[in-house]
XYZ file of C-alpha atoms in Angstrom:
104
model
C -21.223 36.640 -10.689
C -20.784 33.229 -9.381
C -17.625 30.371 -10.698
C -19.805 27.466 -11.541
C -20.587 26.599 -13.398
C -23.679 23.906 -14.321
C -23.289 20.677 -16.890
C -26.506 22.182 -18.802
C -24.432 25.403 -19.188
C -20.864 23.053 -20.902
C -23.956 21.779 -22.914
C -25.605 24.280 -24.449
C -22.215 26.104 -25.184
C -20.143 22.860 -26.703
C -20.263 23.129 -29.612
C -17.426 20.006 -30.121
C -17.193 16.262 -29.096
C -16.563 16.515 -24.867
C -15.922 14.877 -22.389
C -19.520 14.832 -20.039
C -20.392 13.996 -16.556
C -22.333 11.607 -17.312
C -18.971 9.400 -19.136
C -17.843 9.846 -15.822
C -19.626 8.760 -13.298
C -20.620 5.704 -16.146
C -16.255 4.822 -15.753
C -16.324 5.981 -11.667
C -19.292 3.446 -11.189
C -16.583 0.732 -12.574
C -14.707 1.516 -10.256
C -13.249 -0.793 -7.136
C -10.995 -0.553 -3.968
C -7.796 -1.781 -1.902
C -6.969 -0.428 1.509
C -4.354 -0.943 3.042
C -4.071 -0.204 6.707
C -1.326 0.636 8.779
C 1.826 -1.257 6.318
C 4.781 -1.337 8.952
C 3.133 -1.106 11.432
C 2.678 3.047 10.718
C -0.491 5.002 11.613
C -0.775 5.375 7.786
C -4.222 4.299 5.358
C -4.455 3.972 1.941
C -6.643 3.546 -0.697
C -6.046 2.803 -3.973
C -8.151 2.377 -6.892
C -8.535 0.587 -10.371
C -10.807 0.978 -13.069
C -12.362 -2.743 -13.078
C -10.127 -4.105 -10.768
C -6.835 -4.104 -13.396
C -5.894 -0.731 -14.199
C -4.773 2.348 -11.168
C -5.785 4.990 -11.377
C -5.153 6.479 -7.962
C -4.342 6.430 -4.170
C -5.743 8.513 -1.370
C -4.216 8.921 1.665
C -4.771 9.006 5.743
C -2.230 9.579 8.727
C -2.342 10.333 12.237
C 0.925 11.855 14.246
C -0.117 9.722 16.969
C -0.450 6.075 16.839
C -3.047 6.512 19.713
C -5.210 8.464 18.013
C -5.084 5.476 14.718
C -8.683 4.288 13.866
C -9.430 2.728 11.143
C -13.059 3.088 10.216
C -12.305 6.435 10.122
C -8.532 6.480 8.393
C -9.992 4.288 5.617
C -13.054 6.768 5.405
C -11.021 9.188 4.888
C -8.543 8.313 2.325
C -11.195 6.852 0.255
C -12.619 9.883 -0.125
C -9.602 11.160 -1.193
C -9.229 8.021 -2.765
C -12.348 8.228 -4.628
C -11.875 12.515 -5.542
C -8.435 11.183 -7.573
C -9.253 9.147 -9.428
C -12.188 10.861 -10.995
C -9.912 13.885 -11.582
C -7.543 10.855 -13.489
C -10.493 9.621 -15.197
C -11.725 13.120 -16.496
C -7.689 13.559 -17.440
C -7.225 10.361 -19.599
C -10.652 10.580 -21.157
C -9.927 14.284 -22.254
C -7.208 12.697 -23.872
C -9.115 9.753 -25.652
C -11.001 11.998 -27.466
C -8.011 14.901 -28.063
C -6.256 11.650 -29.802
C -8.830 10.510 -31.564
C -9.401 14.054 -33.027
C -6.391 13.542 -34.216
């Protein structure tokens, strides 16, 4: 038995309205990102995710212990990957709540 659930399996079993992966993917296309590297001379990189450039969704970050190991490209790539994952999770949460609230 596998613990992987496919979109097709969910669609086949869904009897009520639900948030779909396609909806979340469409929203993710509207997410923009800003980058903040080495604030205050730290070894940290922050990437902030905004829906339509206005509504804050999430922040991803990366850091290294020693400044000699700091690489801005790697830091940004890791922080952005985290921001994308966190933003997608937040959209699932927000869209789920929106669906719940409209069905009260």
